[in-house]
Coordinates of C-alpha atoms and ligand atoms in Angstrom, one line a residue:
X1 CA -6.6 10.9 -29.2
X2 CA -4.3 10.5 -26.5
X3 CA -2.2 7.2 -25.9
X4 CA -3.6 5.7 -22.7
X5 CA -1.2 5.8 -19.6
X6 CA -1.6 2.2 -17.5
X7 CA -1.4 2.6 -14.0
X8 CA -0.2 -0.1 -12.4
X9 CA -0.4 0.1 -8.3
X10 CA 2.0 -2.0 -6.5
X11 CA 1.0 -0.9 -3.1
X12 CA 0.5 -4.2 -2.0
X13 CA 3.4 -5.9 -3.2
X14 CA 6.3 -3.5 -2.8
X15 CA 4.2 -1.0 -0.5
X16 CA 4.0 -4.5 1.8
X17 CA 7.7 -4.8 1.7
X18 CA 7.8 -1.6 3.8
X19 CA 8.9 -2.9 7.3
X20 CA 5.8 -3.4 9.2
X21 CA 3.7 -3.1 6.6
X22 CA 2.4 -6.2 6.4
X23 CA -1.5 -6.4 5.5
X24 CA -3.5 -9.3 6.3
X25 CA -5.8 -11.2 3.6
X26 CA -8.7 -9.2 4.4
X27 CA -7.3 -5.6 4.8
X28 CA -5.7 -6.6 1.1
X29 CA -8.8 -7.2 -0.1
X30 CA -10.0 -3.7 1.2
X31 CA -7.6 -1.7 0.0
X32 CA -7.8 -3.6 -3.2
X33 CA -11.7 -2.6 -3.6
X34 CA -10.2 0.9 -3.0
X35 CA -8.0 0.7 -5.7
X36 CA -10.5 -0.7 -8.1
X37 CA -12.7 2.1 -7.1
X38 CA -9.9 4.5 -8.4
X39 CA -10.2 2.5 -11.7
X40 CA -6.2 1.5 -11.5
X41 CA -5.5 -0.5 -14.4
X42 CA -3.5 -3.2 -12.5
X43 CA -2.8 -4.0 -9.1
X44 CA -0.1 -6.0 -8.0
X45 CA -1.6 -8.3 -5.3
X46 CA 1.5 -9.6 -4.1
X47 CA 4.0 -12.3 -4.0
X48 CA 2.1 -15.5 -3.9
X49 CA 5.3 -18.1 -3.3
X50 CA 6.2 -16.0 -0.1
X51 CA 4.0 -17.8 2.0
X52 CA 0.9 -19.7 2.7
X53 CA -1.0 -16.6 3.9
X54 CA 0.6 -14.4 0.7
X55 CA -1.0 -17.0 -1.8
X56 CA -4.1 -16.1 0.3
X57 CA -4.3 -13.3 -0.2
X58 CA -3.6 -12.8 -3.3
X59 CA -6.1 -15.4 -4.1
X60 CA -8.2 -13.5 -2.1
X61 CA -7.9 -10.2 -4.1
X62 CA -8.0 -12.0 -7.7
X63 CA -11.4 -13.7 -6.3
X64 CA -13.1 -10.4 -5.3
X65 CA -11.9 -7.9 -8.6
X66 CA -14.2 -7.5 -11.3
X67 CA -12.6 -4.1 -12.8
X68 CA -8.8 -4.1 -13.0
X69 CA -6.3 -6.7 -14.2
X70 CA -5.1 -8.6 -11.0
X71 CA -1.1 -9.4 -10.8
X72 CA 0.9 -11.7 -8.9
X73 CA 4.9 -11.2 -8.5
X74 CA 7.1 -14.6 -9.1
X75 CA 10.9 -14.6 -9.3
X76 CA 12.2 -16.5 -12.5
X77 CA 11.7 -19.9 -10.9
X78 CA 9.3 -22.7 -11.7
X79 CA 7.6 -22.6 -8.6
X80 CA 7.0 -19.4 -7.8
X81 CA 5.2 -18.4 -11.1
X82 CA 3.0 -22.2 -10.8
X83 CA 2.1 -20.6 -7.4
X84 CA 1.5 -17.2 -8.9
X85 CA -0.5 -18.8 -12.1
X86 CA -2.6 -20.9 -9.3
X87 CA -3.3 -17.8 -7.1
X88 CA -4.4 -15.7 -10.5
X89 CA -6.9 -18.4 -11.1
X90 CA -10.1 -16.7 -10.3
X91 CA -9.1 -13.3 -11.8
X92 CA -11.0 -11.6 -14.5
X93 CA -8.0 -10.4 -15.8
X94 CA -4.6 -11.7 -14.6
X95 CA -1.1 -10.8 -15.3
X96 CA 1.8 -13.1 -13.8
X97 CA 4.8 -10.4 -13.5
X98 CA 8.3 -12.2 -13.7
X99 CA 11.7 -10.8 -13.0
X100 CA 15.4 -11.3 -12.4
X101 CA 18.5 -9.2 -11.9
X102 CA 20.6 -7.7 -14.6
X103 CA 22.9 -5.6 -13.0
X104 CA 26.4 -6.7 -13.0
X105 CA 26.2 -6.2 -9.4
X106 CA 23.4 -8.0 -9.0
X107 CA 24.5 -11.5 -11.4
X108 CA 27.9 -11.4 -9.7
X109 CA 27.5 -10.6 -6.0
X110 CA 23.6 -12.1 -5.3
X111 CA 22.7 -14.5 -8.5
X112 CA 26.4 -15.7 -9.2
X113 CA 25.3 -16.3 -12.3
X114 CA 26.2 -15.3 -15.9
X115 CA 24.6 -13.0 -18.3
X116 CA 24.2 -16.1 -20.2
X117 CA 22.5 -18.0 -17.5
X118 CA 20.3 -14.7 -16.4
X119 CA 18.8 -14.8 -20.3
X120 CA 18.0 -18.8 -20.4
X121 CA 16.0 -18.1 -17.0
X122 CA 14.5 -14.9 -17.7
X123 CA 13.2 -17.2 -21.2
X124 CA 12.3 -20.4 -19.6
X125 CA 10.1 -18.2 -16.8
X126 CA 8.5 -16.1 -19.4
X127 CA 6.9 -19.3 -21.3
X128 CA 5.8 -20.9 -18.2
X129 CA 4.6 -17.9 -17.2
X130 CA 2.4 -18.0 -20.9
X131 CA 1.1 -21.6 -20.2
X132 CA -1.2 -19.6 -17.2
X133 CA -1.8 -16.4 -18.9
X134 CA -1.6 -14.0 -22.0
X135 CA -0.6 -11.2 -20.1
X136 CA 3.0 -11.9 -18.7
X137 CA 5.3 -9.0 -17.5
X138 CA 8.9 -9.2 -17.5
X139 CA 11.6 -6.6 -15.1
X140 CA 15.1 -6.9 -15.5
X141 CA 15.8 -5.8 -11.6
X142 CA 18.4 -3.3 -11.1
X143 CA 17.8 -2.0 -14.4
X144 CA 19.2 1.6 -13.4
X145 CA 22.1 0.0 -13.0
X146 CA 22.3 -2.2 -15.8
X147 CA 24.3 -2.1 -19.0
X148 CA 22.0 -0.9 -22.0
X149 CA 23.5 -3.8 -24.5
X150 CA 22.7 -6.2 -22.1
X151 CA 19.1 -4.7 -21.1
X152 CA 18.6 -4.6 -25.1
X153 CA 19.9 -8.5 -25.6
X154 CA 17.4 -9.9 -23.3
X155 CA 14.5 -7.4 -23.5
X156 CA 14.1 -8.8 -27.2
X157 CA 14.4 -12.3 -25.9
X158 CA 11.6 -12.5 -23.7
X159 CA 9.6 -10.1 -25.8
X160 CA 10.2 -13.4 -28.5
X161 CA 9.5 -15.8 -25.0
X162 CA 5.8 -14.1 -25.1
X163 CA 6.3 -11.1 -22.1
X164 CA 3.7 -8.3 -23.2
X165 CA 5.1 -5.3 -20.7
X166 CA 8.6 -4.9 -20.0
X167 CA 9.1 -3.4 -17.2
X168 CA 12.2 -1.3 -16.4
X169 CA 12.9 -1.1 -12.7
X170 CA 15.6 1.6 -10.9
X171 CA 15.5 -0.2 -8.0
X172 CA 17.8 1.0 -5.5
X173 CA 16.8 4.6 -7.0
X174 CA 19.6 5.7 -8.6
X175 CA 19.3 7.0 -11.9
X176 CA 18.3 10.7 -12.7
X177 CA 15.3 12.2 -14.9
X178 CA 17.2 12.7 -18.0
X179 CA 19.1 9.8 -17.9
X180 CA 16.4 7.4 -17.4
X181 CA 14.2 9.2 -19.9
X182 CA 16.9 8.5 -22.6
X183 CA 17.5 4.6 -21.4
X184 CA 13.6 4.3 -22.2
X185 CA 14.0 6.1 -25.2
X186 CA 17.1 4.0 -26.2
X187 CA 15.4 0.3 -25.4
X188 CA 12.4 1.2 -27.3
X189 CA 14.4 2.2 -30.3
X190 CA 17.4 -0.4 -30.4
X191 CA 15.0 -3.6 -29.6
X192 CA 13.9 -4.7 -32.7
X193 CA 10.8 -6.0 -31.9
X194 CA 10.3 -3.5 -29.1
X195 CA 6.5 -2.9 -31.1
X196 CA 5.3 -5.9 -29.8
X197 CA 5.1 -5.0 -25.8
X198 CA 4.2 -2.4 -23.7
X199 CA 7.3 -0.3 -21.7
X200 CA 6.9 0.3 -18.1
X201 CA 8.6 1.8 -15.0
X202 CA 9.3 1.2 -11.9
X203 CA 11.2 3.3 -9.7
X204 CA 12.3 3.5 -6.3
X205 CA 12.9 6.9 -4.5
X206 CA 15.7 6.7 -2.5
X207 CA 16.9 10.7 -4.4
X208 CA 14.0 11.2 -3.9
X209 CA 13.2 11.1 -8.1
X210 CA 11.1 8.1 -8.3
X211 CA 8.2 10.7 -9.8
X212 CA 10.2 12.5 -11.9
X213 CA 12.0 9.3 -13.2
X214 CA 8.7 8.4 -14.1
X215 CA 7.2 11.7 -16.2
X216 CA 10.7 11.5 -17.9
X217 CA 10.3 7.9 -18.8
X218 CA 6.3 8.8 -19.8
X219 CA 8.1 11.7 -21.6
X220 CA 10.0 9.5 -23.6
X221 CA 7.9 6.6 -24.5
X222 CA 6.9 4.4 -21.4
X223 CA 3.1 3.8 -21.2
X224 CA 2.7 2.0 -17.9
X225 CA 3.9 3.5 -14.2
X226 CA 4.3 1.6 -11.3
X227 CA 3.5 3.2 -8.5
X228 CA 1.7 2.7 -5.3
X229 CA -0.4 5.4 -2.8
X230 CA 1.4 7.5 -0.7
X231 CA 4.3 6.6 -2.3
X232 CA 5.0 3.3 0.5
X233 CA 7.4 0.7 -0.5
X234 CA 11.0 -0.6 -0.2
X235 CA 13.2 2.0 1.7
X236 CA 12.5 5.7 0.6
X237 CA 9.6 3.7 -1.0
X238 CA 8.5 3.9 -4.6
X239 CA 6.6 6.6 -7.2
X240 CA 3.5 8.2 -5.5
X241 CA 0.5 7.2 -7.3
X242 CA -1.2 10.2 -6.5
X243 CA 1.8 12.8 -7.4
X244 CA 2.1 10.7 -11.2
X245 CA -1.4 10.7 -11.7
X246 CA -2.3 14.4 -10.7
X247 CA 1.0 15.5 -12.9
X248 CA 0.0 13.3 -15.5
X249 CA -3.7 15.4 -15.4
X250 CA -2.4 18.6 -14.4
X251 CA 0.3 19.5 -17.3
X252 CA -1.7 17.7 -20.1
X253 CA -0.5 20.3 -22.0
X254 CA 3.3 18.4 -21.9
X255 CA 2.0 14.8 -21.4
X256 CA 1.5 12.3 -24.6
X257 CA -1.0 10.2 -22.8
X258 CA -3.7 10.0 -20.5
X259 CA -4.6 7.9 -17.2
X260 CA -8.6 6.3 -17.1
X261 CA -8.0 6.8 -12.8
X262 CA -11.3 8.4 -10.9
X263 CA -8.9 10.7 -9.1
X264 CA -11.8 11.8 -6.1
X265 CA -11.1 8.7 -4.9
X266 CA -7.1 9.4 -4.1
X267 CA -7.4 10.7 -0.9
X268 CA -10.1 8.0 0.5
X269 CA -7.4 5.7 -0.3
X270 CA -4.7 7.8 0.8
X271 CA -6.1 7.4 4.5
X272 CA -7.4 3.8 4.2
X273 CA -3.4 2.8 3.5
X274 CA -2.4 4.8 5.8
X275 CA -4.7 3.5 8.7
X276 CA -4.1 0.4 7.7
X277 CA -0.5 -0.1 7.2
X278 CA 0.3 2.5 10.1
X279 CA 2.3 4.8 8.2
X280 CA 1.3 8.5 8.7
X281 CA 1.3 11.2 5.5
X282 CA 3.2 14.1 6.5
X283 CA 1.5 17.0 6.4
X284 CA 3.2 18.7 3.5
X285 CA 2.9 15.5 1.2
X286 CA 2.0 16.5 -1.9
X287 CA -1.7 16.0 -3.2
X288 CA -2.8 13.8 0.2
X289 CA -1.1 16.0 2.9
X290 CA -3.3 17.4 5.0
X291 CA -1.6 21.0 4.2
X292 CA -1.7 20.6 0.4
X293 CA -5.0 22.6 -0.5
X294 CA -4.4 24.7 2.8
X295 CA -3.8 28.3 2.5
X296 CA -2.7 29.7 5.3
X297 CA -1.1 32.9 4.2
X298 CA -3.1 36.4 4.2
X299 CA -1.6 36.9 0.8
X300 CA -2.1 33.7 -0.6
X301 CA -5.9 33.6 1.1
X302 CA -6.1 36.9 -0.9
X303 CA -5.8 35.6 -3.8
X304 CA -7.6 32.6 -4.0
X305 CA -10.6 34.1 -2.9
X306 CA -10.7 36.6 -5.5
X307 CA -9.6 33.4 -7.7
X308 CA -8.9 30.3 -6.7
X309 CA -6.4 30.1 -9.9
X310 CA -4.1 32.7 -8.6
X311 CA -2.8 30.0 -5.7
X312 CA -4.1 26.6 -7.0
X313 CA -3.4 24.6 -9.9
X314 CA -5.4 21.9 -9.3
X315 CA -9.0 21.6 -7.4
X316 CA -9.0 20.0 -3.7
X317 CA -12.2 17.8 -4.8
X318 CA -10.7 16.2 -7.9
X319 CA -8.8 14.2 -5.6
X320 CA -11.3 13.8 -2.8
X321 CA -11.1 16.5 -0.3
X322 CA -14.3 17.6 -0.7
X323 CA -15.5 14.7 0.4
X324 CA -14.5 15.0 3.9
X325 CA -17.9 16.0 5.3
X326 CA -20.1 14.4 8.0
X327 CA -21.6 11.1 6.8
X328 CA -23.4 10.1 9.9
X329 CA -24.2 10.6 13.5
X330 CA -25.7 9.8 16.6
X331 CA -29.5 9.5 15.1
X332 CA -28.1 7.6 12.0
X333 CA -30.0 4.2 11.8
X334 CA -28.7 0.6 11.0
X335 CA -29.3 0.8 8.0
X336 CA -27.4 4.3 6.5
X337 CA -24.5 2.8 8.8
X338 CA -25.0 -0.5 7.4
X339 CA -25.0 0.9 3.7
X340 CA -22.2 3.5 4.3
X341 CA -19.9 0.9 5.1
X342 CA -20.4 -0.9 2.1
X343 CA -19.9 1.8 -0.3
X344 CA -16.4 1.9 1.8
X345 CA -15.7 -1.6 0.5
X346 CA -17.0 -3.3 3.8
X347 CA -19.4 -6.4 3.6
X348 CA -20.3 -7.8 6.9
X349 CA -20.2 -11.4 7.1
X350 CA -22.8 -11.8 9.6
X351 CA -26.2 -10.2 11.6
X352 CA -23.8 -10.9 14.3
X353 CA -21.1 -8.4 13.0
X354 CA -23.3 -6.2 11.8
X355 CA -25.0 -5.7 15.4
X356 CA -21.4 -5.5 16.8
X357 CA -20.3 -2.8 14.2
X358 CA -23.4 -0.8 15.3
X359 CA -23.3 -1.0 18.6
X360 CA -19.1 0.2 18.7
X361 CA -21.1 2.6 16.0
X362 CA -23.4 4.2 18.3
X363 CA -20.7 3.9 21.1
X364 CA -18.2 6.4 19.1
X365 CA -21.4 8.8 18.0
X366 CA -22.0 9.2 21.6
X367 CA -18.7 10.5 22.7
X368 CA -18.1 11.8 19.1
X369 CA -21.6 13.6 17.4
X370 CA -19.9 13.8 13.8
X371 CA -18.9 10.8 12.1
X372 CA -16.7 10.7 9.2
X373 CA -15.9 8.4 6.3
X374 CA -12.4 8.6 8.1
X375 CA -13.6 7.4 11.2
X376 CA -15.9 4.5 9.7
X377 CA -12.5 3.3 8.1
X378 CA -10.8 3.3 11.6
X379 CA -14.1 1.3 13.0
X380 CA -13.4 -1.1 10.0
X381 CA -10.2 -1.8 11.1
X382 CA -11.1 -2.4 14.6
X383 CA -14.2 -5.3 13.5
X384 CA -12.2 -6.7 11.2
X385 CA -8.7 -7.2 13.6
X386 CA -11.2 -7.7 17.1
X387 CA -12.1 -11.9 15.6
X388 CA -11.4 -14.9 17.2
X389 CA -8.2 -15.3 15.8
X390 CA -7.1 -12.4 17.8
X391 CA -5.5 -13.9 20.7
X392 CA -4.9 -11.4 23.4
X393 CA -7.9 -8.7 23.7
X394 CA -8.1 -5.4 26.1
X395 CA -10.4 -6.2 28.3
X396 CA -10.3 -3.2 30.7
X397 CA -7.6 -0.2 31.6
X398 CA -7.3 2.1 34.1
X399 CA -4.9 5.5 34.7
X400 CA -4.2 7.6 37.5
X401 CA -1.9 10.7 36.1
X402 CA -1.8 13.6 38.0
X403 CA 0.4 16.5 38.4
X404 CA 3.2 15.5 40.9
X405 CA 2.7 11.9 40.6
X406 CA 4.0 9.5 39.1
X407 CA 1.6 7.9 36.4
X408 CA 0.5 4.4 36.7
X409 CA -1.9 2.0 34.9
X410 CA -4.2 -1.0 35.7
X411 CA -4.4 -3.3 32.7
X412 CA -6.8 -6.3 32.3
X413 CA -6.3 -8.2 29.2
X414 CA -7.7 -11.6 28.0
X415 CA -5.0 -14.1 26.6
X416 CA -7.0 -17.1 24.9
X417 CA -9.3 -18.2 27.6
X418 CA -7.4 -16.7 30.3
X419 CA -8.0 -13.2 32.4
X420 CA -4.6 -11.3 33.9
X421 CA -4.7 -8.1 35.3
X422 CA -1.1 -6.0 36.0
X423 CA -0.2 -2.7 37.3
X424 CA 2.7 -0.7 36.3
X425 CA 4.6 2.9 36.6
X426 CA 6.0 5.4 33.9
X427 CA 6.8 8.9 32.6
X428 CA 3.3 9.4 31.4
X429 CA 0.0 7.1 31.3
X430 CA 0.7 5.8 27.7
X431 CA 4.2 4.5 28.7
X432 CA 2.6 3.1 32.1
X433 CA -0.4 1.1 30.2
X434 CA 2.1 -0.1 27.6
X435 CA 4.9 -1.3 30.2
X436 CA 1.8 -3.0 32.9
X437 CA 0.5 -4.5 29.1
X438 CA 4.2 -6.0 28.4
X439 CA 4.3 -7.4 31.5
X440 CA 1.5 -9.4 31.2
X441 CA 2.4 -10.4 27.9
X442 CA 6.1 -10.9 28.0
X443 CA 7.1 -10.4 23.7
X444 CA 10.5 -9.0 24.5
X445 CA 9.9 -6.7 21.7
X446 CA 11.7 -3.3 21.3
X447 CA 9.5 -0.5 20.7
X448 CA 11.4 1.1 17.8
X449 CA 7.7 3.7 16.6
X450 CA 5.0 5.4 18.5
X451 CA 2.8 8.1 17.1
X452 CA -0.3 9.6 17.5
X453 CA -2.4 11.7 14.2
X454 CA -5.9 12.9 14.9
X455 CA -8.1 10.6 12.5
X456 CA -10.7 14.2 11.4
X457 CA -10.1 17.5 13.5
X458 CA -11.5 18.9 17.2
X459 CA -10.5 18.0 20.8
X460 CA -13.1 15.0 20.2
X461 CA -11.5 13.4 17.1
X462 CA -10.7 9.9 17.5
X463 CA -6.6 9.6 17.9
X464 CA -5.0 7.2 15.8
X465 CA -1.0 5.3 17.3
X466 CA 0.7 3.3 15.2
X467 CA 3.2 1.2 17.6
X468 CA 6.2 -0.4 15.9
X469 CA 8.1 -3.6 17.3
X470 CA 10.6 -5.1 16.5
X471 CA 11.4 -8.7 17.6
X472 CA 14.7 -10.7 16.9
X473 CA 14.3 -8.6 13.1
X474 CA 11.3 -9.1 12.8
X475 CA 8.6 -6.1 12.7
X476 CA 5.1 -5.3 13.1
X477 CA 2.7 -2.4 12.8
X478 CA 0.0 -2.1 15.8
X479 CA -2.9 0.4 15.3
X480 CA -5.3 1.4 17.4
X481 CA -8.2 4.1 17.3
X482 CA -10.0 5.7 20.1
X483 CA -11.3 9.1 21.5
X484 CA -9.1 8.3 24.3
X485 CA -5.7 8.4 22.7
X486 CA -4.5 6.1 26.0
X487 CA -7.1 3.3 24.8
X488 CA -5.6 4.6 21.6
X489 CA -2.3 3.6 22.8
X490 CA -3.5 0.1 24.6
X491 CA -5.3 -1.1 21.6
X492 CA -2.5 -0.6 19.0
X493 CA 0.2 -2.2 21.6
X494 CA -2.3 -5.6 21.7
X495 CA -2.7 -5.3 17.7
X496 CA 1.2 -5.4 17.1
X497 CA 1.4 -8.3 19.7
X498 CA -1.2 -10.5 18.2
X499 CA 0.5 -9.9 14.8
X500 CA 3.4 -10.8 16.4
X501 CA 2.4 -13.8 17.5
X502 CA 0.7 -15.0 14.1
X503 CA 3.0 -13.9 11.3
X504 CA 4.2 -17.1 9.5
X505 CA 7.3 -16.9 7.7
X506 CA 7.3 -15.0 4.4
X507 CA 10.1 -15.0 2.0
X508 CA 11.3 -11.8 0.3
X509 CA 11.2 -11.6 -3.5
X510 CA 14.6 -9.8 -3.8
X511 CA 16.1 -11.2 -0.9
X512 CA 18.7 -13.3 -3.3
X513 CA 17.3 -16.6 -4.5
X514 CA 17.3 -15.7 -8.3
Ligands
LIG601 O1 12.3 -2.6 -7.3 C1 12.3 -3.7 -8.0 O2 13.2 -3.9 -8.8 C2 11.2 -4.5 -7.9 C3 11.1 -5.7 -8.9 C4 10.6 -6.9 -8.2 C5 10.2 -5.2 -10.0 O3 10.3 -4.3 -7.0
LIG602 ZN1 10.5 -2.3 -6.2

């Protein structure tokens, strides 16, 4: 028998530290269905002391998880693990995951505290953390960067304060495979009571080694990764859950351990974090780029045909490429749409929403006669961002772009009760709709992103923009889907505005408060 290999996914928690990637309550929830789907063993909810809206949501996520164990993040303060151990309450399975900085950099520079001090805090937070739950997780941040003696001093401390994982973070994603193989190695044989808990990794891939910091780690004793889908997070972002988990399966042959992941679900997740937090996958990403089971060369075509294992060492529908087929279309009734969408995660929360799903439904099916899982998601996101709370709503656009003229665009939008229409020029008609839209709105904003990626393939797919902006530091993520990659355009400009204009303040957990 294998040792078992936890996979831990922090894609909404670090992944959500991505700027712009900020996911509201109910997109969390979605992806967090998503996740449980893929049986991870953990997923890291979020911070819950950020904000009002982050205890939400993580509240939200812990309420709605049956499977896997549901995690909040608190920095070694009172109140952010009471907030964490209050959000957790109607988990299952909860884990409160506690950390503070050990790097000398880190104590001197951000903490200005002692080594001394960083022990009786990374103690006292460990215990409280205990008084909500059994399961308590302890990272010693900057870990990569940290002096082993120290690392060993208070990993046994908090492993006698109760912490059952200890988690060993390369945060700023410096270390390389063999050296942080041997730290792990190292820890678990210096710490005397290193038995008692479970080692973990976390690592950051700004070398781009945060994968093979964490097989090196596995290698040499870790049994949880963190890791989040499409490798999102801080910076250069962290592990790829996918990559980990398909290397993990793949090389068995070198691996001590095993993950208990349904890995057809990867890519289904792939695209719903993808549409969701507007961050594309490159093509050439491996396992979820859209190139990674492609074979384009006669040679390689060759090869595979006379056997698939000359060219592939892993199957395209272990990790869900098979099932990118047609799900429904234009004769599909109410109720295969109705039922599709719920074994995507979706529950409506009314007739109402239901008949307004169906009828954008049959809407797309007529301009579009295939319908894909991918473009249900995209429909998803549109119900569940076009509510009430949404202030400003597209209401109508119009473009004139012709060779030898200049583009222009008629916008009418709704803002609260109120109707305004505006008019403006541009080099093409997306930059005219988005300029006669920002003149009716007024942000101020700077447009630091815009991209377009076909949601499935053919001249009819729906086109998927992400917009970025950025105002006074602080950034959103719009998206919008249409046939009409214009519309496209329109609708993601209006979704990065009304996020704008509702994002309370949020603090970050590493941003220097212990
Ligand atoms: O990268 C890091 O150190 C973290 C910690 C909060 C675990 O994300
Ligand atoms: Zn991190």
């Amino acid at each position: 028998m294998k040792d078992k290999l936890i996979i831990f996914d922090t894609t909404l928690r670090d992944g959500e530290q991505s700027p712009g990637a900020s996911m509201t309550r109910d997109e969390k929830v979605r992806i967090a269905k998503a996740l449980e789907r893929l049986r991870v063993d953990v997923i890291e909810a979020g911070f819950p002391a950020a904000s009002e809206g982050d205890f939400e949501a993580v509240q939200a996520v812990a309420n709605s998880i049956e499977n896997s164990t549901v995690c909040g993040l608190a920095r070694a303060l009172d109140n952010d693990i009471d907030r964490a151990g209050e959000a957790l309450k109607g988990a299952n399975s909860r884990r409160i995951h506690t950390f503070i900085a050990t790097s000398p950099i880190h104590m001197q520079q951000k903490l200005k505290m002692s080594p001394e001090q960083v022990i009786e805090y990374a103690v006292k937070a460990v215990k409280r953390a205990r008084q909500y739950t059994d399961d308590v997780e302890f990272s010693p941040e900057d870990a990569g960067r940290s002096e082993e003696d120290f690392l060993c001093r208070i990993l046994e401390a908090v492993i006698d304060a109760g912490a059952t994982t200890l988690n060993i973070p390369d945060t700023v994603g410096y270390s390389v495979p063999h050296e942080f193989g041997a730290t792990i190695a190292h820890l678990i044989e210096r710490i005397p009571n290193s038995d008692k808990a479970i080692f973990s990794v976390h690592c950051h891939n700004d070398l781009g080694l945060a994968v093979a910091n964490s097989l090196s780690a596995v290698i040499n004793g870790a049994r949880q990764v963190e890791c989040t889908i499409n490798g999102l997070g801080e910076r250069a972002g962290n592990a790829a859950l996918e990559e980990v988990v398909m290397a993990i399966k793949t090389r068995h042959d070198v691996f001590p351990c095993e993950t208990s992941l349904d890995t057809r679900e990867i890519v289904t997740c792939s695209k719903l974090v993808s549409s969701i937090t507007g961050f594309p996958v490159q093509p050439n990403k491996a396992i979820v780029g859209a190139n990674a089971f492609a074979h384009e060369s006669g040679i390689h075509q060759d090869g595979v045909l006379k056997n698939r294992e000359t060219y592939e060492i892993m199957k395209a529908e272990d990790v869900g490429w098979a099932a990118n087929r047609m799900v429904l279309g234009k004769h599909s009734g109410r109720n295969a749409f109705k039922s599709r969408m719920n074994e995507l995660g979706f529950q409506f929360s009314s007739e109402e929403e239901l008949n307004d799903a169906f009828v954008r439904f049959k809407q797309l099916a007529d301009k579009k006669h295939e319908i894909f899982d991918e473009d249900l998601q995209a429909l998803i996101s549109e119900v569940s961002t076009d509510n009430d709370e949404e202030n400003v709503k597209l209401v109508a656009l119009k473009v004139c772009s012709e060779t030898g003229e200049t583009p222009c665009a008629t916008v009418t939008i709704r803002i609260g009760q109120d109707e305004k229409t505006g008019s403006a020029t541009g080099g093409g008609a997306v930059d005219a709709s988005l300029k006669a839209i920002e003149a009716l709105v007024k942000t101020g904003a700077t447009l630091e992103l815009y991209s377009v990626n076909n949601i499935t393939t053919g001249t009819d797919a729906q086109g998927e923009v992400t917009v970025r902006l950025d105002k006074a530091g602080r950034i959103v993520n719009g998206l919008g889907a249409d046939t009409d990659i214009v519309i496209a355009s329109a609708k993601a400009y209006i979704n990065a505005v009304n996020k704008l204009q509702s994002q309370d303040f949020r603090q970050h957990p590493q941003s220097g408060d212990v």
